[in-house]
GROMACS .gro file of C-alpha atoms in nm:
model
  496
    1MET     CA    1   0.000  -0.001   0.001
    2ARG     CA    2   0.134   0.343  -0.093
    3ARG     CA    3   0.200   0.587   0.189
    4ALA     CA    4   0.041   0.930   0.175
    5VAL     CA    5   0.263   1.236   0.184
    6THR     CA    6   0.155   1.497   0.435
    7ALA     CA    7   0.171   1.858   0.320
    8ALA     CA    8   0.035   2.182   0.460
    9ALA     CA    9  -0.346   2.184   0.475
   10VAL     CA   10  -0.509   2.386   0.200
   11LEU     CA   11  -0.758   2.537   0.444
   12THR     CA   12  -0.684   2.581   0.811
   13ALA     CA   13  -1.005   2.655   0.995
   14SER     CA   14  -1.025   2.929   1.258
   15ALA     CA   15  -1.339   3.045   1.445
   16ALA     CA   16  -1.721   3.124   1.456
   17VAL     CA   17  -2.070   2.971   1.546
   18THR     CA   18  -2.453   2.973   1.589
   19LEU     CA   19  -2.756   2.773   1.507
   20THR     CA   20  -3.129   2.843   1.516
   21PRO     CA   21  -3.281   2.683   1.210
   22VAL     CA   22  -3.496   2.905   0.990
   23THR     CA   23  -3.657   2.624   0.794
   24SER     CA   24  -3.838   2.598   0.462
   25HIS     CA   25  -4.062   2.298   0.393
   26ALA     CA   26  -4.301   2.115   0.164
   27ALA     CA   27  -4.572   1.864   0.245
   28ALA     CA   28  -4.433   1.576   0.046
   29PRO     CA   29  -4.113   1.492  -0.144
   30PHE     CA   30  -4.095   1.607  -0.504
   31LYS     CA   31  -3.934   1.288  -0.626
   32GLY     CA   32  -3.669   1.047  -0.515
   33ALA     CA   33  -3.383   1.255  -0.382
   34ASN     CA   34  -3.123   1.041  -0.559
   35THR     CA   35  -3.229   1.172  -0.898
   36SER     CA   36  -2.980   1.420  -1.037
   37SER     CA   37  -3.226   1.709  -1.045
   38VAL     CA   38  -3.300   1.702  -0.671
   39GLN     CA   39  -2.987   1.544  -0.530
   40ASP     CA   40  -2.956   1.814  -0.263
   41ASP     CA   41  -3.328   1.866  -0.187
   42PHE     CA   42  -3.346   1.831   0.191
   43ASN     CA   43  -3.706   1.946   0.234
   44GLY     CA   44  -3.868   1.785  -0.071
   45ASP     CA   45  -3.999   2.102  -0.235
   46GLY     CA   46  -3.839   2.023  -0.571
   47TYR     CA   47  -3.558   2.277  -0.542
   48ARG     CA   48  -3.197   2.185  -0.482
   49ASP     CA   49  -3.057   2.334  -0.163
   50LEU     CA   50  -2.707   2.463  -0.098
   51ALA     CA   51  -2.504   2.315   0.188
   52VAL     CA   52  -2.219   2.543   0.297
   53GLY     CA   53  -1.947   2.434   0.536
   54ALA     CA   54  -1.813   2.684   0.789
   55PRO     CA   55  -1.553   2.476   0.973
   56GLY     CA   56  -1.414   2.775   1.164
   57ALA     CA   57  -1.749   2.881   1.310
   58ALA     CA   58  -1.766   2.919   1.688
   59ASN     CA   59  -2.030   2.754   1.900
   60GLY     CA   60  -2.094   2.987   2.189
   61THR     CA   61  -1.756   3.020   2.360
   62VAL     CA   62  -1.616   2.715   2.175
   63GLN     CA   63  -1.375   2.823   1.902
   64GLU     CA   64  -1.365   2.652   1.564
   65ALA     CA   65  -1.623   2.392   1.654
   66GLY     CA   66  -1.766   2.439   1.303
   67SER     CA   67  -2.111   2.451   1.149
   68VAL     CA   68  -2.300   2.387   0.827
   69VAL     CA   69  -2.550   2.632   0.682
   70VAL     CA   70  -2.814   2.497   0.444
   71LEU     CA   71  -2.960   2.766   0.218
   72TYR     CA   72  -3.290   2.644   0.078
   73GLY     CA   73  -3.343   2.674  -0.297
   74SER     CA   74  -3.648   2.842  -0.451
   75ALA     CA   75  -3.768   3.004  -0.772
   76SER     CA   76  -3.557   3.305  -0.672
   77SER     CA   77  -3.249   3.090  -0.596
   78VAL     CA   78  -3.103   3.105  -0.244
   79SER     CA   79  -3.085   3.375   0.022
   80ALA     CA   80  -2.950   3.410   0.373
   81THR     CA   81  -3.300   3.419   0.520
   82ARG     CA   82  -3.423   3.074   0.412
   83ARG     CA   83  -3.179   2.860   0.600
   84ALA     CA   84  -3.096   2.606   0.866
   85VAL     CA   85  -2.776   2.616   1.071
   86VAL     CA   86  -2.652   2.279   1.192
   87THR     CA   87  -2.379   2.219   1.453
   88GLN     CA   88  -2.287   1.942   1.693
   89SER     CA   89  -2.498   2.126   1.950
   90THR     CA   90  -2.812   2.111   1.733
   91SER     CA   91  -3.083   1.898   1.894
   92GLY     CA   92  -3.069   1.542   1.765
   93VAL     CA   93  -2.726   1.581   1.601
   94PRO     CA   94  -2.472   1.347   1.765
   95GLY     CA   95  -2.140   1.460   1.905
   96THR     CA   96  -2.020   1.751   2.112
   97ALA     CA   97  -1.907   2.090   1.986
   98GLU     CA   98  -1.539   2.105   2.076
   99GLU     CA   99  -1.258   2.346   2.000
  100TRP     CA  100  -1.082   2.292   1.668
  101ASP     CA  101  -1.318   2.011   1.553
  102GLY     CA  102  -1.398   2.189   1.224
  103PHE     CA  103  -1.746   2.038   1.178
  104GLY     CA  104  -1.834   2.111   0.815
  105GLY     CA  105  -1.486   2.059   0.667
  106THR     CA  106  -1.665   1.858   0.393
  107VAL     CA  107  -2.032   1.829   0.296
  108ALA     CA  108  -2.227   1.594   0.068
  109SER     CA  109  -2.582   1.465   0.027
  110ALA     CA  110  -2.794   1.168  -0.080
  111ASP     CA  111  -3.120   1.004   0.025
  112LEU     CA  112  -2.959   0.747   0.251
  113ASP     CA  113  -3.277   0.604   0.400
  114ARG     CA  114  -3.485   0.617   0.078
  115ASP     CA  115  -3.765   0.826   0.221
  116GLY     CA  116  -3.764   1.069  -0.073
  117TYR     CA  117  -3.569   1.345   0.101
  118ALA     CA  118  -3.199   1.412   0.059
  119ASP     CA  119  -2.992   1.378   0.375
  120LEU     CA  120  -2.692   1.590   0.465
  121LEU     CA  121  -2.352   1.429   0.525
  122VAL     CA  122  -2.096   1.630   0.718
  123GLY     CA  123  -1.727   1.546   0.745
  124THR     CA  124  -1.532   1.656   1.049
  125PRO     CA  125  -1.183   1.529   0.967
  126GLY     CA  126  -1.013   1.715   1.252
  127GLU     CA  127  -1.223   1.569   1.531
  128ASP     CA  128  -1.047   1.362   1.800
  129VAL     CA  129  -1.229   1.032   1.861
  130GLY     CA  130  -1.159   0.778   2.134
  131GLY     CA  131  -0.824   0.929   2.215
  132ALA     CA  132  -0.709   0.920   1.854
  133GLU     CA  133  -0.596   1.266   1.742
  134SER     CA  134  -0.783   1.384   1.434
  135ARG     CA  135  -0.937   1.043   1.376
  136GLY     CA  136  -1.227   1.228   1.217
  137SER     CA  137  -1.600   1.166   1.194
  138VAL     CA  138  -1.889   1.170   0.947
  139THR     CA  139  -2.238   1.272   1.055
  140VAL     CA  140  -2.567   1.231   0.868
  141VAL     CA  141  -2.850   1.479   0.934
  142TRP     CA  142  -3.185   1.354   0.809
  143GLY     CA  143  -3.392   1.544   0.556
  144GLY     CA  144  -3.772   1.558   0.575
  145PRO     CA  145  -4.083   1.770   0.501
  146ASN     CA  146  -3.973   2.029   0.758
  147GLY     CA  147  -3.612   2.032   0.648
  148LEU     CA  148  -3.321   1.882   0.840
  149LYS     CA  149  -3.387   1.716   1.174
  150GLY     CA  150  -3.202   1.461   1.389
  151GLY     CA  151  -2.894   1.269   1.291
  152ALA     CA  152  -2.651   0.984   1.343
  153ASN     CA  153  -2.283   0.911   1.306
  154ILE     CA  154  -2.155   0.683   1.029
  155ALA     CA  155  -1.898   0.469   1.205
  156PRO     CA  156  -1.575   0.364   1.036
  157PRO     CA  157  -1.553  -0.009   0.953
  158THR     CA  158  -1.395  -0.251   1.195
  159GLY     CA  159  -1.018  -0.224   1.186
  160TYR     CA  160  -1.014   0.125   1.036
  161GLY     CA  161  -0.695   0.316   1.119
  162GLU     CA  162  -0.564   0.059   1.364
  163GLY     CA  163  -0.238   0.179   1.518
  164ARG     CA  164  -0.252   0.510   1.334
  165THR     CA  165  -0.340   0.867   1.425
  166TYR     CA  166  -0.434   1.172   1.225
  167CYS     CA  167  -0.646   0.964   0.986
  168ARG     CA  168  -0.893   1.249   0.920
  169PHE     CA  169  -1.188   1.024   0.838
  170GLY     CA  170  -1.426   1.236   0.626
  171MET     CA  171  -1.167   1.432   0.425
  172SER     CA  172  -1.390   1.354   0.127
  173VAL     CA  173  -1.740   1.207   0.098
  174ALA     CA  174  -1.900   1.085  -0.227
  175THR     CA  175  -2.235   0.920  -0.299
  176GLY     CA  176  -2.389   0.728  -0.588
  177ASP     CA  177  -2.601   0.424  -0.667
  178MET     CA  178  -2.354   0.157  -0.775
  179ASN     CA  179  -2.589  -0.142  -0.798
  180GLY     CA  180  -2.908   0.011  -0.935
  181ASP     CA  181  -3.126  -0.063  -0.634
  182GLY     CA  182  -3.216   0.299  -0.571
  183ALA     CA  183  -3.017   0.314  -0.248
  184PRO     CA  184  -2.695   0.513  -0.255
  185GLU     CA  185  -2.351   0.384  -0.181
  186VAL     CA  186  -2.121   0.613   0.018
  187GLY     CA  187  -1.743   0.637  -0.013
  188ILE     CA  188  -1.542   0.814   0.253
  189GLY     CA  189  -1.179   0.918   0.199
  190SER     CA  190  -0.919   0.993   0.463
  191GLY     CA  191  -0.550   1.014   0.533
  192CYS     CA  192  -0.550   0.642   0.615
  193THR     CA  193  -0.771   0.404   0.413
  194THR     CA  194  -1.104   0.453   0.238
  195ALA     CA  195  -1.433   0.319   0.369
  196SER     CA  196  -1.725   0.192   0.161
  197TYR     CA  197  -2.093   0.170   0.259
  198SER     CA  198  -2.395   0.029   0.077
  199GLY     CA  199  -2.741   0.171   0.140
  200PRO     CA  200  -3.007   0.193   0.249
  201PHE     CA  201  -2.910   0.327   0.590
  202THR     CA  202  -3.115   0.301   0.909
  203ARG     CA  203  -3.184   0.604   1.121
  204THR     CA  204  -2.907   0.488   1.356
  205GLY     CA  205  -2.657   0.544   1.073
  206ARG     CA  206  -2.610   0.172   1.008
  207ALA     CA  207  -2.555   0.075   0.642
  208ALA     CA  208  -2.683  -0.237   0.475
  209ALA     CA  209  -2.318  -0.335   0.425
  210HIS     CA  210  -1.977  -0.178   0.465
  211TYR     CA  211  -1.607  -0.252   0.448
  212ASP     CA  212  -1.264  -0.100   0.501
  213GLU     CA  213  -1.087  -0.072   0.164
  214TRP     CA  214  -0.746  -0.140   0.319
  215ARG     CA  215  -0.576  -0.166  -0.020
  216GLU     CA  216  -0.645   0.199  -0.106
  217ASN     CA  217  -0.480   0.481   0.084
  218ALA     CA  218  -0.695   0.747  -0.082
  219ARG     CA  219  -0.797   1.091   0.035
  220GLY     CA  220  -1.041   1.149  -0.247
  221VAL     CA  221  -1.348   0.957  -0.362
  222VAL     CA  222  -1.547   1.026  -0.681
  223MET     CA  223  -1.866   0.852  -0.790
  224GLY     CA  224  -2.071   0.873  -1.112
  225ASP     CA  225  -2.184   0.679  -1.418
  226VAL     CA  226  -1.916   0.681  -1.688
  227ASN     CA  227  -2.037   0.387  -1.901
  228GLY     CA  228  -2.408   0.471  -1.939
  229ASP     CA  229  -2.547   0.165  -1.758
  230GLY     CA  230  -2.730   0.374  -1.501
  231ARG     CA  231  -2.498   0.265  -1.220
  232ALA     CA  232  -2.222   0.471  -1.064
  233GLU     CA  233  -1.858   0.378  -1.084
  234ARG     CA  234  -1.620   0.476  -0.805
  235PHE     CA  235  -1.276   0.629  -0.849
  236TYR     CA  236  -1.010   0.690  -0.588
  237PRO     CA  237  -0.784   0.993  -0.652
  238ALA     CA  238  -0.530   0.912  -0.388
  239GLY     CA  239  -0.373   1.252  -0.329
  240PRO     CA  240   0.004   1.302  -0.307
  241MET     CA  241   0.189   0.976  -0.244
  242ASP     CA  242   0.550   0.869  -0.202
  243GLY     CA  243   0.677   0.829  -0.557
  244ASP     CA  244   0.374   1.001  -0.711
  245ILE     CA  245   0.310   1.351  -0.581
  246ARG     CA  246   0.062   1.415  -0.864
  247GLY     CA  247  -0.158   1.141  -0.713
  248PRO     CA  248  -0.257   0.811  -0.875
  249VAL     CA  249  -0.617   0.747  -0.975
  250THR     CA  250  -0.773   0.402  -0.934
  251LEU     CA  251  -1.104   0.261  -1.062
  252ASP     CA  252  -1.273   0.058  -0.787
  253ALA     CA  253  -1.340  -0.301  -0.889
  254GLY     CA  254  -1.523  -0.423  -0.579
  255PRO     CA  255  -1.473  -0.520  -0.214
  256PRO     CA  256  -1.147  -0.685  -0.104
  257ASP     CA  257  -1.102  -1.043   0.003
  258LEU     CA  258  -0.911  -1.058   0.332
  259LEU     CA  259  -0.744  -1.381   0.219
  260ASP     CA  260  -0.642  -1.261  -0.126
  261PRO     CA  261  -0.568  -0.893  -0.190
  262LEU     CA  262  -0.569  -0.954  -0.568
  263VAL     CA  263  -0.944  -1.029  -0.570
  264ASN     CA  264  -1.127  -0.724  -0.711
  265ARG     CA  265  -0.803  -0.534  -0.717
  266GLY     CA  266  -0.867  -0.179  -0.838
  267ILE     CA  267  -0.763  -0.079  -1.189
  268GLU     CA  268  -0.495   0.189  -1.187
  269LEU     CA  269  -0.528   0.456  -1.455
  270PRO     CA  270  -0.159   0.508  -1.528
  271TYR     CA  271  -0.195   0.826  -1.729
  272ALA     CA  272  -0.436   0.998  -1.490
  273ASP     CA  273  -0.357   1.208  -1.185
  274GLY     CA  274  -0.567   1.379  -0.923
  275HIS     CA  275  -0.629   1.478  -0.563
  276ALA     CA  276  -1.006   1.533  -0.593
  277GLY     CA  277  -1.265   1.513  -0.870
  278GLN     CA  278  -1.619   1.509  -1.000
  279ILE     CA  279  -1.815   1.343  -1.285
  280GLY     CA  280  -2.046   1.507  -1.540
  281ASP     CA  281  -2.130   1.479  -1.909
  282ILE     CA  282  -1.912   1.744  -2.072
  283ASN     CA  283  -1.953   1.639  -2.435
  284GLY     CA  284  -2.324   1.552  -2.420
  285ASP     CA  285  -2.284   1.191  -2.535
  286GLY     CA  286  -2.474   1.040  -2.241
  287TYR     CA  287  -2.164   0.918  -2.060
  288GLY     CA  288  -2.019   1.080  -1.753
  289ASP     CA  289  -1.669   1.227  -1.777
  290LEU     CA  290  -1.417   1.239  -1.491
  291VAL     CA  291  -1.258   1.574  -1.403
  292THR     CA  292  -0.977   1.578  -1.148
  293GLY     CA  293  -0.781   1.860  -0.992
  294ILE     CA  294  -0.417   1.880  -0.886
  295ALA     CA  295  -0.363   2.215  -0.719
  296GLY     CA  296  -0.025   2.189  -0.554
  297ASP     CA  297   0.281   2.251  -0.772
  298ASP     CA  298   0.651   2.223  -0.691
  299SER     CA  299   0.635   2.544  -0.488
  300HIS     CA  300   0.411   2.358  -0.239
  301PHE     CA  301   0.561   2.008  -0.236
  302ASN     CA  302   0.922   1.950  -0.150
  303ALA     CA  303   0.949   1.613  -0.322
  304PRO     CA  304   1.175   1.438  -0.575
  305THR     CA  305   0.885   1.371  -0.814
  306PRO     CA  306   0.707   1.650  -1.002
  307ALA     CA  307   0.376   1.788  -0.877
  308ALA     CA  308   0.118   1.979  -1.079
  309ARG     CA  309   0.215   2.202  -1.368
  310ARG     CA  310   0.305   2.552  -1.260
  311GLY     CA  311   0.007   2.703  -1.077
  312GLY     CA  312  -0.201   2.382  -1.080
  313GLU     CA  313  -0.408   2.191  -1.334
  314ILE     CA  314  -0.720   1.990  -1.408
  315GLN     CA  315  -0.750   1.673  -1.613
  316VAL     CA  316  -1.048   1.528  -1.808
  317LEU     CA  317  -1.107   1.162  -1.889
  318TYR     CA  318  -1.406   1.099  -2.114
  319GLY     CA  319  -1.651   0.818  -2.045
  320GLY     CA  320  -1.792   0.585  -2.308
  321ALA     CA  321  -1.956   0.249  -2.359
  322GLN     CA  322  -1.650   0.083  -2.207
  323GLY     CA  323  -1.632   0.340  -1.928
  324ILE     CA  324  -1.293   0.488  -1.851
  325THR     CA  325  -1.008   0.251  -1.928
  326ALA     CA  326  -0.645   0.221  -1.823
  327GLY     CA  327  -0.520   0.312  -2.169
  328GLN     CA  328  -0.685   0.653  -2.182
  329LYS     CA  329  -0.480   0.970  -2.164
  330PRO     CA  330  -0.647   1.270  -2.009
  331LYS     CA  331  -0.691   1.609  -2.162
  332VAL     CA  332  -0.504   1.860  -1.939
  333PHE     CA  333  -0.591   2.225  -1.878
  334HIS     CA  334  -0.392   2.481  -1.682
  335GLN     CA  335  -0.336   2.853  -1.699
  336ALA     CA  336  -0.065   2.817  -1.958
  337THR     CA  337  -0.314   2.638  -2.187
  338ALA     CA  338  -0.410   2.863  -2.478
  339GLY     CA  339  -0.743   3.029  -2.407
  340VAL     CA  340  -0.751   2.964  -2.032
  341PRO     CA  341  -0.783   3.299  -1.850
  342GLY     CA  342  -0.501   3.404  -1.622
  343THR     CA  343  -0.129   3.338  -1.604
  344ALA     CA  344   0.028   3.024  -1.463
  345GLU     CA  345   0.231   3.130  -1.161
  346TRP     CA  346   0.382   2.921  -0.883
  347GLY     CA  347   0.141   2.860  -0.598
  348ASP     CA  348  -0.183   2.977  -0.768
  349TRP     CA  349  -0.368   2.655  -0.668
  350PHE     CA  350  -0.561   2.630  -0.996
  351GLY     CA  351  -0.774   2.316  -0.945
  352GLN     CA  352  -0.799   2.345  -0.567
  353SER     CA  353  -1.175   2.332  -0.619
  354LEU     CA  354  -1.385   2.229  -0.915
  355SER     CA  355  -1.743   2.160  -1.013
  356VAL     CA  356  -1.922   2.020  -1.317
  357GLY     CA  357  -2.264   2.148  -1.432
  358ASP     CA  358  -2.449   2.309  -1.722
  359VAL     CA  359  -2.471   2.686  -1.673
  360ASN     CA  360  -2.658   2.768  -1.996
  361ALA     CA  361  -2.876   2.458  -2.058
  362ASP     CA  362  -2.706   2.376  -2.388
  363GLY     CA  363  -2.680   2.006  -2.294
  364TYR     CA  364  -2.307   2.016  -2.223
  365ALA     CA  365  -2.169   2.026  -1.871
  366ASP     CA  366  -1.926   2.306  -1.799
  367VAL     CA  367  -1.637   2.304  -1.550
  368LEU     CA  368  -1.579   2.571  -1.285
  369VAL     CA  369  -1.224   2.577  -1.146
  370GLY     CA  370  -1.108   2.766  -0.838
  371SER     CA  371  -0.763   2.921  -0.808
  372PRO     CA  372  -0.776   3.072  -0.456
  373ARG     CA  373  -0.408   3.167  -0.420
  374GLU     CA  374  -0.388   3.362  -0.746
  375ALA     CA  375  -0.293   3.727  -0.710
  376VAL     CA  376  -0.524   3.994  -0.849
  377GLY     CA  377  -0.294   4.279  -0.936
  378SER     CA  378  -0.078   4.330  -0.629
  379ARG     CA  379  -0.327   4.157  -0.399
  380ALA     CA  380  -0.174   3.821  -0.310
  381SER     CA  381  -0.411   3.524  -0.279
  382ALA     CA  382  -0.715   3.735  -0.365
  383GLY     CA  383  -0.823   3.441  -0.580
  384THR     CA  384  -1.005   3.374  -0.905
  385ALA     CA  385  -1.250   3.127  -1.059
  386VAL     CA  386  -1.240   3.012  -1.420
  387LEU     CA  387  -1.533   2.871  -1.619
  388LEU     CA  388  -1.451   2.636  -1.906
  389ARG     CA  389  -1.731   2.537  -2.143
  390GLY     CA  390  -1.846   2.193  -2.248
  391SER     CA  391  -1.910   2.113  -2.614
  392ALA     CA  392  -1.969   1.823  -2.850
  393SER     CA  393  -1.594   1.790  -2.881
  394GLY     CA  394  -1.537   1.802  -2.505
  395LEU     CA  395  -1.410   2.067  -2.270
  396THR     CA  396  -1.299   2.376  -2.458
  397THR     CA  397  -1.143   2.713  -2.389
  398ALA     CA  398  -1.385   2.881  -2.632
  399LYS     CA  399  -1.587   3.140  -2.435
  400ALA     CA  400  -1.379   3.062  -2.124
  401ALA     CA  401  -1.408   3.334  -1.861
  402GLY     CA  402  -1.227   3.425  -1.542
  403TYR     CA  403  -1.395   3.594  -1.246
  404THR     CA  404  -1.255   3.784  -0.950
  405GLN     CA  405  -1.405   4.032  -0.708
  406ASN     CA  406  -1.268   4.304  -0.936
  407THR     CA  407  -1.475   4.176  -1.229
  408ALA     CA  408  -1.741   4.426  -1.329
  409SER     CA  409  -2.080   4.352  -1.162
  410VAL     CA  410  -1.927   4.103  -0.915
  411PRO     CA  411  -2.003   4.238  -0.566
  412GLY     CA  412  -1.716   4.333  -0.336
  413ALA     CA  413  -1.355   4.405  -0.411
  414ALA     CA  414  -1.054   4.181  -0.452
  415GLU     CA  415  -0.844   4.191  -0.137
  416ALA     CA  416  -0.531   4.008  -0.037
  417GLU     CA  417  -0.589   3.669   0.127
  418ASP     CA  418  -0.961   3.648   0.044
  419TRP     CA  419  -0.917   3.305  -0.126
  420PHE     CA  420  -1.195   3.362  -0.379
  421GLY     CA  421  -1.235   3.017  -0.539
  422ALA     CA  422  -1.139   2.801  -0.242
  423ALA     CA  423  -1.469   2.622  -0.306
  424ALA     CA  424  -1.672   2.607  -0.629
  425HIS     CA  425  -2.014   2.467  -0.711
  426LEU     CA  426  -2.245   2.451  -1.011
  427ALA     CA  427  -2.607   2.355  -0.934
  428ASP     CA  428  -2.954   2.454  -1.053
  429LEU     CA  429  -3.099   2.608  -0.735
  430ASN     CA  430  -3.404   2.775  -0.891
  431LYS     CA  431  -3.520   2.492  -1.121
  432ASP     CA  432  -3.483   2.686  -1.448
  433GLY     CA  433  -3.254   2.423  -1.602
  434LYS     CA  434  -2.943   2.639  -1.572
  435ALA     CA  435  -2.683   2.594  -1.301
  436GLU     CA  436  -2.606   2.877  -1.063
  437MET     CA  437  -2.235   2.949  -1.020
  438VAL     CA  438  -2.134   2.949  -0.654
  439VAL     CA  439  -1.787   3.048  -0.540
  440GLY     CA  440  -1.659   3.026  -0.182
  441VAL     CA  441  -1.457   3.317  -0.039
  442PRO     CA  442  -1.386   3.173   0.307
  443THR     CA  443  -1.131   3.423   0.430
  444GLU     CA  444  -1.318   3.736   0.326
  445ASN     CA  445  -1.383   3.950   0.635
  446SER     CA  446  -1.397   3.758   0.962
  447ASP     CA  447  -1.673   3.519   0.865
  448GLY     CA  448  -1.629   3.421   0.500
  449CYS     CA  449  -1.866   3.468   0.208
  450LEU     CA  450  -2.018   3.313  -0.103
  451TRP     CA  451  -2.068   3.464  -0.445
  452VAL     CA  452  -2.378   3.337  -0.628
  453ALA     CA  453  -2.457   3.414  -0.994
  454ARG     CA  454  -2.763   3.274  -1.171
  455GLY     CA  455  -2.723   3.074  -1.488
  456SER     CA  456  -2.854   3.208  -1.817
  457ALA     CA  457  -2.854   3.121  -2.187
  458SER     CA  458  -2.535   3.319  -2.226
  459GLY     CA  459  -2.367   3.192  -1.910
  460PRO     CA  460  -2.344   3.325  -1.555
  461ALA     CA  461  -2.553   3.643  -1.509
  462LEU     CA  462  -2.324   3.884  -1.328
  463ASN     CA  463  -2.585   4.159  -1.304
  464GLY     CA  464  -2.786   4.083  -0.995
  465SER     CA  465  -2.532   3.837  -0.859
  466VAL     CA  466  -2.496   3.847  -0.482
  467ASN     CA  467  -2.252   3.801  -0.197
  468LEU     CA  468  -2.383   3.604   0.101
  469CYS     CA  469  -2.168   3.615   0.413
  470GLY     CA  470  -2.148   3.388   0.714
  471GLN     CA  471  -2.277   3.608   0.991
  472SER     CA  472  -2.581   3.715   0.790
  473ALA     CA  473  -2.643   3.343   0.725
  474GLY     CA  474  -2.638   3.255   1.094
  475ILE     CA  475  -2.285   3.159   1.195
  476ALA     CA  476  -2.093   3.322   1.481
  477VAL     CA  477  -1.734   3.437   1.490
  478ARG     CA  478  -1.537   3.448   1.811
  479GLY     CA  479  -1.238   3.673   1.884
  480ARG     CA  480  -0.996   3.716   1.597
  481MET     CA  481  -1.077   3.378   1.446
  482ASN     CA  482  -1.235   3.333   1.103
  483GLY     CA  483  -1.560   3.143   1.044
  484TYR     CA  484  -1.452   3.010   0.704
  485PHE     CA  485  -1.809   3.018   0.573
  486GLY     CA  486  -1.778   2.898   0.210
  487ALA     CA  487  -1.479   2.673   0.273
  488ALA     CA  488  -1.678   2.363   0.169
  489LEU     CA  489  -1.960   2.298  -0.079
  490THR     CA  490  -2.096   1.965  -0.205
  491SER     CA  491  -1.860   1.985  -0.503
  492PRO     CA  492  -1.505   1.876  -0.414
  493HIS     CA  493  -1.207   2.075  -0.299
  494VAL     CA  494  -0.855   1.950  -0.250
  495GLU     CA  495  -0.741   1.869   0.105
  496ASN     CA  496  -0.376   1.769   0.152
   0.00000   0.00000   0.00000
């Protein structure tokens, strides 16, 4: 088994809190919450909701306990007033709000119990458990007609992390129906091994089946259908490893056999690299395509093997009737690629976050890429986000656009260390068929903010786009700490 290389964390949480749900609800679920159109619909009203991690939020006097704010979707998209704030002090949510836990470091969703409402999954990779430092935890909060209520912990499989510390269980969480039974599978990445769960789940958090994937030391998990059979495949982008800082990518082939590690051995994709990723149909052929990000370049990693291209990169592997195969070579995009906005500079972190979705309803998924450490003028780490368009020929730089807080009609102003683009998300929150563009700005002000722009036939509509900040959305900030609202969305971001 390869050994993970530890590097400086991309986001270090620091401060803030509150709860008091302001809920939105519907009488009955719109449809099964595992369908793509309502994957994040926690209250069953037919609109996708937006889960926002604020791992630095304070809980009363408890610093950096962390929280998650759910902004409920509607015909007018999301606002700070239609919300629920969830912490480990929320009634029915297991655990205890403790300093430096960072509840909300990752967020995901799926209808785990098959009741027609999406459920919220929250990763707390920094939480100490049973005396193990940063063992990490994953919590599910149940969706329903009145929004989110009650919860359970998803326990690691037997033998997980034995003899190890700092495993950070919950560094990544991915969901998808791998066997076509309508119940989602869940993959959880960490700094130790990955864990796999098969649904449905009971309200105690118990899965129908689970196992420790001890052969894979992977921090990232990606799930989606890349061969058109209606069932999700699972990929493990391992993160930086000894001998492969760019990070190997493995296609899961099934559960291990304790007596024979070669049974269902995963298929390594030798030409692919990645630390995190997402799947969507970029070329409109009916097959999901895998997009991975490698943000850290040689200015971040002190290693004998090369890291990402200068400034960071993303890679695209296209699905097909045979899925994604070991012989495929990815298409690579970075800021030195012709047509990609910006300039490739050491330490930009292009690819630190990414999301796949269709912003203009043309039938081709687009890719939003965050570059949170990019300078804007003389403002270091102000950050930028780049939108690359899907097309019949795949991802293209035609009509590519870059956005900063100095872009005309984008609210706010680019400031040093804002980290605009630390999280990125494309999702249709108002049910008009076009994905909103959501960009996390977790170190803006003391609480952190989000930028939200509605989709349109011509792309993101900058006029009327809004900034939503953590304190107005219900989190608290304590002392000089930062709430990091916007540090995590349900699309992936790289954690090292």
